[in-house]
């Protein structure tokens, strides 16, 4: 069934994911672009920072407690809040923070930073680290691994493991990608389900809900959460399409959703 919007935040010693925004391609009236807060007892990680995600991030965490930022790829709906966060961490909440992302995303961010360079001699608070499909990261008690998806630009699906539980995020991908490239034993998967199955032959570089469900079923994932649904697409219809293929627990992501993998 479609999840209720009355999720209670779990206890802090559990791996917890809060959906800050999940609208596909552009924000809807009440849902920012992609952004997920991944919390555990030793780390608070922002996974993607699409436009509009800084506001809900501050509803869930003090910005001084943010541990790191991970960005899946360079398309603007997944990272363009980062220059705004640079302003925050430079002028209003002075601090330094590590950022991990693809080379293309780094280069785009660096180009924006160069435009600002003449206006400030302050040190960049964002410490960039370029990652790729074969990178691994240990952020507090969270172990992160990556895989390249089926998308026109370098895009990293991401998996986090913590205290015996795991969650995976497909980011943006077409149907040629497989969750098993992130390894076995994924408990919960957030998967791109941008459009209905009627779009599948139109060359979209995204999955339909049916394709997302097939990918989750092939990887023996316990729980599937459909995300990145474009504005105007009926989430209930997406849910119904996925349930025809996936026999496990299926939900549709929404801004403010909180879950434990």
mmCIF file of C-alpha atoms in Angstrom, residues 7-261:
data_model
loop_
_atom_site.group_PDB
_atom_site.id
_atom_site.type_symbol
_atom_site.label_atom_id
_atom_site.label_comp_id
_atom_site.label_asym_id
_atom_site.label_seq_id
_atom_site.Cartn_x
_atom_site.Cartn_y
_atom_site.Cartn_z
ATOM 1 C CA UNK A 7 6.053 8.437 9.642
ATOM 2 C CA UNK A 8 7.614 8.767 13.088
ATOM 3 C CA UNK A 9 11.349 9.212 13.217
ATOM 4 C CA UNK A 10 13.042 6.015 14.458
ATOM 5 C CA UNK A 11 15.526 5.965 17.293
ATOM 6 C CA UNK A 12 18.957 7.388 16.544
ATOM 7 C CA UNK A 13 20.826 4.080 16.943
ATOM 8 C CA UNK A 14 19.190 2.697 13.777
ATOM 9 C CA UNK A 15 20.233 3.339 10.207
ATOM 10 C CA UNK A 16 17.606 5.869 9.167
ATOM 11 C CA UNK A 17 16.820 7.515 5.839
ATOM 12 C CA UNK A 18 14.770 10.706 5.611
ATOM 13 C CA UNK A 19 13.484 11.795 2.203
ATOM 14 C CA UNK A 20 14.116 15.535 1.899
ATOM 15 C CA UNK A 21 12.904 15.633 -1.689
ATOM 16 C CA UNK A 22 12.339 13.069 -4.421
ATOM 17 C CA UNK A 23 10.636 14.803 -7.346
ATOM 18 C CA UNK A 24 11.980 13.643 -10.691
ATOM 19 C CA UNK A 25 13.730 16.121 -13.009
ATOM 20 C CA UNK A 26 12.113 19.195 -11.463
ATOM 21 C CA UNK A 27 10.438 20.077 -8.182
ATOM 22 C CA UNK A 28 6.704 19.771 -7.752
ATOM 23 C CA UNK A 29 4.754 22.295 -5.695
ATOM 24 C CA UNK A 30 5.352 20.402 -2.445
ATOM 25 C CA UNK A 31 8.348 18.189 -3.195
ATOM 26 C CA UNK A 32 11.948 19.347 -3.779
ATOM 27 C CA UNK A 33 14.333 17.570 -6.104
ATOM 28 C CA UNK A 34 16.468 14.631 -4.973
ATOM 29 C CA UNK A 35 17.929 14.652 -1.472
ATOM 30 C CA UNK A 36 18.130 12.019 1.281
ATOM 31 C CA UNK A 37 19.493 12.283 4.809
ATOM 32 C CA UNK A 38 21.168 9.028 5.878
ATOM 33 C CA UNK A 39 21.683 8.880 9.641
ATOM 34 C CA UNK A 40 23.280 6.440 12.044
ATOM 35 C CA UNK A 41 24.817 6.662 15.482
ATOM 36 C CA UNK A 42 28.120 8.012 14.117
ATOM 37 C CA UNK A 43 27.286 9.874 10.901
ATOM 38 C CA UNK A 44 24.780 12.177 9.211
ATOM 39 C CA UNK A 45 25.241 11.994 5.443
ATOM 40 C CA UNK A 46 23.416 14.022 2.788
ATOM 41 C CA UNK A 47 22.894 11.875 -0.316
ATOM 42 C CA UNK A 48 22.314 14.232 -3.252
ATOM 43 C CA UNK A 49 21.398 17.875 -2.767
ATOM 44 C CA UNK A 50 18.968 18.874 -5.460
ATOM 45 C CA UNK A 51 17.311 22.306 -5.543
ATOM 46 C CA UNK A 52 15.157 22.972 -2.508
ATOM 47 C CA UNK A 53 16.638 20.333 -0.208
ATOM 48 C CA UNK A 54 18.476 22.686 2.145
ATOM 49 C CA UNK A 55 15.238 23.791 3.816
ATOM 50 C CA UNK A 56 13.999 20.324 4.835
ATOM 51 C CA UNK A 57 17.546 19.324 5.738
ATOM 52 C CA UNK A 58 17.517 22.007 8.439
ATOM 53 C CA UNK A 59 14.216 20.668 9.783
ATOM 54 C CA UNK A 60 15.932 17.369 10.493
ATOM 55 C CA UNK A 61 19.474 18.252 11.536
ATOM 56 C CA UNK A 62 21.616 21.113 12.737
ATOM 57 C CA UNK A 63 23.955 21.984 9.874
ATOM 58 C CA UNK A 64 26.924 21.787 12.226
ATOM 59 C CA UNK A 65 26.172 18.068 12.670
ATOM 60 C CA UNK A 66 26.282 17.164 8.974
ATOM 61 C CA UNK A 67 29.155 14.719 8.409
ATOM 62 C CA UNK A 68 29.503 14.552 4.616
ATOM 63 C CA UNK A 69 27.772 15.149 1.284
ATOM 64 C CA UNK A 70 27.570 12.520 -1.473
ATOM 65 C CA UNK A 71 26.394 13.421 -4.979
ATOM 66 C CA UNK A 72 25.427 10.780 -7.523
ATOM 67 C CA UNK A 73 25.876 12.750 -10.752
ATOM 68 C CA UNK A 74 26.037 16.132 -12.448
ATOM 69 C CA UNK A 75 22.446 16.616 -13.584
ATOM 70 C CA UNK A 76 21.179 19.766 -11.884
ATOM 71 C CA UNK A 77 18.230 18.216 -10.056
ATOM 72 C CA UNK A 78 20.727 16.188 -8.018
ATOM 73 C CA UNK A 79 23.344 18.731 -6.969
ATOM 74 C CA UNK A 80 22.504 22.403 -7.557
ATOM 75 C CA UNK A 81 21.847 23.115 -3.881
ATOM 76 C CA UNK A 82 25.580 22.603 -3.318
ATOM 77 C CA UNK A 83 26.624 26.180 -4.287
ATOM 78 C CA UNK A 84 23.960 27.454 -1.880
ATOM 79 C CA UNK A 85 25.393 25.247 0.853
ATOM 80 C CA UNK A 86 28.823 26.694 0.090
ATOM 81 C CA UNK A 87 27.429 30.147 0.850
ATOM 82 C CA UNK A 88 25.957 28.881 4.123
ATOM 83 C CA UNK A 89 29.180 27.215 5.256
ATOM 84 C CA UNK A 90 31.286 30.213 4.184
ATOM 85 C CA UNK A 91 29.315 33.066 5.711
ATOM 86 C CA UNK A 92 26.641 31.918 8.133
ATOM 87 C CA UNK A 93 27.587 28.513 9.586
ATOM 88 C CA UNK A 94 31.363 28.607 9.116
ATOM 89 C CA UNK A 95 32.716 25.084 8.856
ATOM 90 C CA UNK A 96 34.418 22.677 6.480
ATOM 91 C CA UNK A 97 32.768 19.522 5.132
ATOM 92 C CA UNK A 98 33.830 16.725 2.759
ATOM 93 C CA UNK A 99 31.983 16.312 -0.540
ATOM 94 C CA UNK A 100 32.151 13.149 -2.650
ATOM 95 C CA UNK A 101 30.991 12.958 -6.250
ATOM 96 C CA UNK A 102 31.859 12.281 -9.868
ATOM 97 C CA UNK A 103 34.519 14.144 -11.833
ATOM 98 C CA UNK A 104 31.871 15.843 -13.984
ATOM 99 C CA UNK A 105 30.031 17.123 -10.926
ATOM 100 C CA UNK A 106 33.278 18.389 -9.439
ATOM 101 C CA UNK A 107 34.159 20.209 -12.654
ATOM 102 C CA UNK A 108 30.752 21.897 -12.835
ATOM 103 C CA UNK A 109 30.968 22.975 -9.221
ATOM 104 C CA UNK A 110 34.520 24.237 -9.748
ATOM 105 C CA UNK A 111 33.317 26.346 -12.682
ATOM 106 C CA UNK A 112 30.692 27.969 -10.477
ATOM 107 C CA UNK A 113 33.278 28.546 -7.754
ATOM 108 C CA UNK A 114 35.637 30.270 -10.201
ATOM 109 C CA UNK A 115 32.913 32.781 -11.038
ATOM 110 C CA UNK A 116 32.710 33.692 -7.347
ATOM 111 C CA UNK A 117 36.456 33.718 -6.720
ATOM 112 C CA UNK A 118 36.907 37.407 -7.434
ATOM 113 C CA UNK A 119 34.342 38.292 -4.782
ATOM 114 C CA UNK A 120 35.876 36.462 -1.835
ATOM 115 C CA UNK A 121 39.298 35.380 -0.645
ATOM 116 C CA UNK A 122 37.860 32.945 1.863
ATOM 117 C CA UNK A 123 38.832 29.293 1.745
ATOM 118 C CA UNK A 124 36.310 26.962 0.111
ATOM 119 C CA UNK A 125 34.493 25.111 2.921
ATOM 120 C CA UNK A 126 33.643 22.205 0.598
ATOM 121 C CA UNK A 127 36.485 19.682 0.464
ATOM 122 C CA UNK A 128 35.990 17.826 -2.804
ATOM 123 C CA UNK A 129 36.842 14.147 -3.293
ATOM 124 C CA UNK A 130 36.245 12.589 -6.709
ATOM 125 C CA UNK A 131 34.843 9.059 -6.564
ATOM 126 C CA UNK A 132 33.992 6.422 -9.171
ATOM 127 C CA UNK A 133 32.350 3.011 -9.398
ATOM 128 C CA UNK A 134 35.258 1.219 -7.716
ATOM 129 C CA UNK A 135 35.544 3.611 -4.754
ATOM 130 C CA UNK A 136 34.637 2.675 -1.192
ATOM 131 C CA UNK A 137 34.095 5.037 1.722
ATOM 132 C CA UNK A 138 33.877 4.667 5.475
ATOM 133 C CA UNK A 139 31.964 7.585 6.958
ATOM 134 C CA UNK A 140 31.643 7.028 10.674
ATOM 135 C CA UNK A 141 29.889 3.677 11.040
ATOM 136 C CA UNK A 142 28.491 3.821 7.482
ATOM 137 C CA UNK A 143 30.194 1.807 4.717
ATOM 138 C CA UNK A 144 29.517 3.122 1.202
ATOM 139 C CA UNK A 145 30.067 1.442 -2.173
ATOM 140 C CA UNK A 146 29.186 2.436 -5.736
ATOM 141 C CA UNK A 147 28.274 1.220 -9.224
ATOM 142 C CA UNK A 148 27.868 2.972 -12.559
ATOM 143 C CA UNK A 149 24.263 3.148 -13.787
ATOM 144 C CA UNK A 150 22.653 3.262 -17.235
ATOM 145 C CA UNK A 151 22.503 7.040 -17.731
ATOM 146 C CA UNK A 152 23.928 9.519 -20.295
ATOM 147 C CA UNK A 153 26.454 11.002 -17.832
ATOM 148 C CA UNK A 154 28.600 9.199 -15.270
ATOM 149 C CA UNK A 155 26.089 8.348 -12.559
ATOM 150 C CA UNK A 156 26.783 6.399 -9.402
ATOM 151 C CA UNK A 157 24.277 4.158 -7.714
ATOM 152 C CA UNK A 158 25.156 4.046 -4.033
ATOM 153 C CA UNK A 159 24.865 1.455 -1.281
ATOM 154 C CA UNK A 160 25.250 2.056 2.445
ATOM 155 C CA UNK A 161 25.765 -0.685 5.028
ATOM 156 C CA UNK A 162 25.564 -0.081 8.761
ATOM 157 C CA UNK A 163 25.004 -2.378 11.733
ATOM 158 C CA UNK A 164 23.853 -5.303 9.629
ATOM 159 C CA UNK A 165 21.380 -3.363 7.468
ATOM 160 C CA UNK A 166 21.777 -2.011 3.951
ATOM 161 C CA UNK A 167 20.074 0.479 1.659
ATOM 162 C CA UNK A 168 20.742 1.169 -2.009
ATOM 163 C CA UNK A 169 19.864 4.126 -4.218
ATOM 164 C CA UNK A 170 19.772 3.646 -7.973
ATOM 165 C CA UNK A 171 20.014 7.378 -8.624
ATOM 166 C CA UNK A 172 18.994 7.979 -12.258
ATOM 167 C CA UNK A 173 19.185 4.929 -14.488
ATOM 168 C CA UNK A 174 17.715 3.216 -17.468
ATOM 169 C CA UNK A 175 16.715 -0.448 -17.410
ATOM 170 C CA UNK A 176 20.104 -1.831 -18.438
ATOM 171 C CA UNK A 177 21.421 -1.367 -14.907
ATOM 172 C CA UNK A 178 21.237 -4.107 -12.248
ATOM 173 C CA UNK A 179 21.134 -3.679 -8.453
ATOM 174 C CA UNK A 180 23.382 -6.745 -8.170
ATOM 175 C CA UNK A 181 26.328 -4.619 -9.303
ATOM 176 C CA UNK A 182 26.157 -3.266 -5.744
ATOM 177 C CA UNK A 183 26.423 -6.760 -4.269
ATOM 178 C CA UNK A 184 23.999 -9.156 -2.658
ATOM 179 C CA UNK A 185 21.900 -8.747 0.469
ATOM 180 C CA UNK A 186 20.348 -5.317 -0.091
ATOM 181 C CA UNK A 187 17.474 -4.854 2.342
ATOM 182 C CA UNK A 188 15.831 -1.692 0.982
ATOM 183 C CA UNK A 189 16.193 -0.127 -2.465
ATOM 184 C CA UNK A 190 15.261 3.378 -3.537
ATOM 185 C CA UNK A 191 14.814 3.090 -7.277
ATOM 186 C CA UNK A 192 14.262 5.504 -10.142
ATOM 187 C CA UNK A 193 10.659 5.077 -11.327
ATOM 188 C CA UNK A 194 10.311 8.311 -13.247
ATOM 189 C CA UNK A 195 7.554 7.366 -15.638
ATOM 190 C CA UNK A 196 4.846 4.775 -16.347
ATOM 191 C CA UNK A 197 5.415 1.747 -18.566
ATOM 192 C CA UNK A 198 3.821 3.558 -21.526
ATOM 193 C CA UNK A 199 7.014 5.650 -21.755
ATOM 194 C CA UNK A 200 9.360 2.666 -21.988
ATOM 195 C CA UNK A 201 9.765 2.831 -25.792
ATOM 196 C CA UNK A 202 10.392 6.584 -25.896
ATOM 197 C CA UNK A 203 14.114 6.490 -25.160
ATOM 198 C CA UNK A 204 13.938 7.943 -21.660
ATOM 199 C CA UNK A 205 17.167 7.422 -19.675
ATOM 200 C CA UNK A 206 15.093 6.404 -16.659
ATOM 201 C CA UNK A 207 13.163 3.381 -15.430
ATOM 202 C CA UNK A 208 9.428 2.916 -15.345
ATOM 203 C CA UNK A 209 7.866 1.645 -12.126
ATOM 204 C CA UNK A 210 7.536 -1.775 -13.753
ATOM 205 C CA UNK A 211 11.219 -1.826 -14.683
ATOM 206 C CA UNK A 212 12.220 -0.696 -11.194
ATOM 207 C CA UNK A 213 10.192 -3.523 -9.709
ATOM 208 C CA UNK A 214 11.822 -6.012 -12.056
ATOM 209 C CA UNK A 215 15.277 -4.819 -11.062
ATOM 210 C CA UNK A 216 14.440 -5.144 -7.367
ATOM 211 C CA UNK A 217 12.940 -8.605 -7.827
ATOM 212 C CA UNK A 218 15.994 -9.836 -9.753
ATOM 213 C CA UNK A 219 18.239 -8.743 -6.864
ATOM 214 C CA UNK A 220 16.034 -10.359 -4.177
ATOM 215 C CA UNK A 221 15.573 -7.028 -2.438
ATOM 216 C CA UNK A 222 13.238 -7.087 0.558
ATOM 217 C CA UNK A 223 11.655 -3.653 0.203
ATOM 218 C CA UNK A 224 11.327 -1.356 -2.799
ATOM 219 C CA UNK A 225 10.681 2.369 -2.575
ATOM 220 C CA UNK A 226 9.828 4.068 -5.862
ATOM 221 C CA UNK A 227 11.388 7.498 -6.209
ATOM 222 C CA UNK A 228 12.213 10.257 -8.730
ATOM 223 C CA UNK A 229 8.649 10.169 -10.039
ATOM 224 C CA UNK A 230 8.118 13.141 -12.341
ATOM 225 C CA UNK A 231 5.481 15.758 -11.445
ATOM 226 C CA UNK A 232 2.128 14.939 -12.992
ATOM 227 C CA UNK A 233 2.706 11.184 -12.915
ATOM 228 C CA UNK A 234 0.174 9.428 -10.662
ATOM 229 C CA UNK A 235 2.063 7.787 -7.778
ATOM 230 C CA UNK A 236 -0.788 5.362 -7.122
ATOM 231 C CA UNK A 237 -0.594 4.138 -10.708
ATOM 232 C CA UNK A 238 3.180 3.743 -10.356
ATOM 233 C CA UNK A 239 2.628 1.727 -7.204
ATOM 234 C CA UNK A 240 0.117 -0.531 -8.933
ATOM 235 C CA UNK A 241 2.484 -1.196 -11.847
ATOM 236 C CA UNK A 242 5.310 -2.113 -9.476
ATOM 237 C CA UNK A 243 3.117 -4.444 -7.414
ATOM 238 C CA UNK A 244 2.326 -6.463 -10.516
ATOM 239 C CA UNK A 245 6.007 -7.408 -10.755
ATOM 240 C CA UNK A 246 7.440 -7.214 -7.222
ATOM 241 C CA UNK A 247 6.024 -9.467 -4.493
ATOM 242 C CA UNK A 248 7.774 -7.746 -1.600
ATOM 243 C CA UNK A 249 6.918 -4.550 0.247
ATOM 244 C CA UNK A 250 6.544 -1.618 -2.175
ATOM 245 C CA UNK A 251 6.165 2.046 -1.227
ATOM 246 C CA UNK A 252 6.273 5.381 -3.003
ATOM 247 C CA UNK A 253 8.718 7.960 -1.669
ATOM 248 C CA UNK A 254 7.427 11.365 -0.557
ATOM 249 C CA UNK A 255 9.052 14.425 0.959
ATOM 250 C CA UNK A 256 9.248 13.861 4.710
ATOM 251 C CA UNK A 257 9.155 10.058 4.541
ATOM 252 C CA UNK A 258 11.359 8.355 7.157
ATOM 253 C CA UNK A 259 12.317 4.700 7.036
ATOM 254 C CA UNK A 260 14.733 2.128 8.389
ATOM 255 C CA UNK A 261 16.309 -0.150 5.747
#
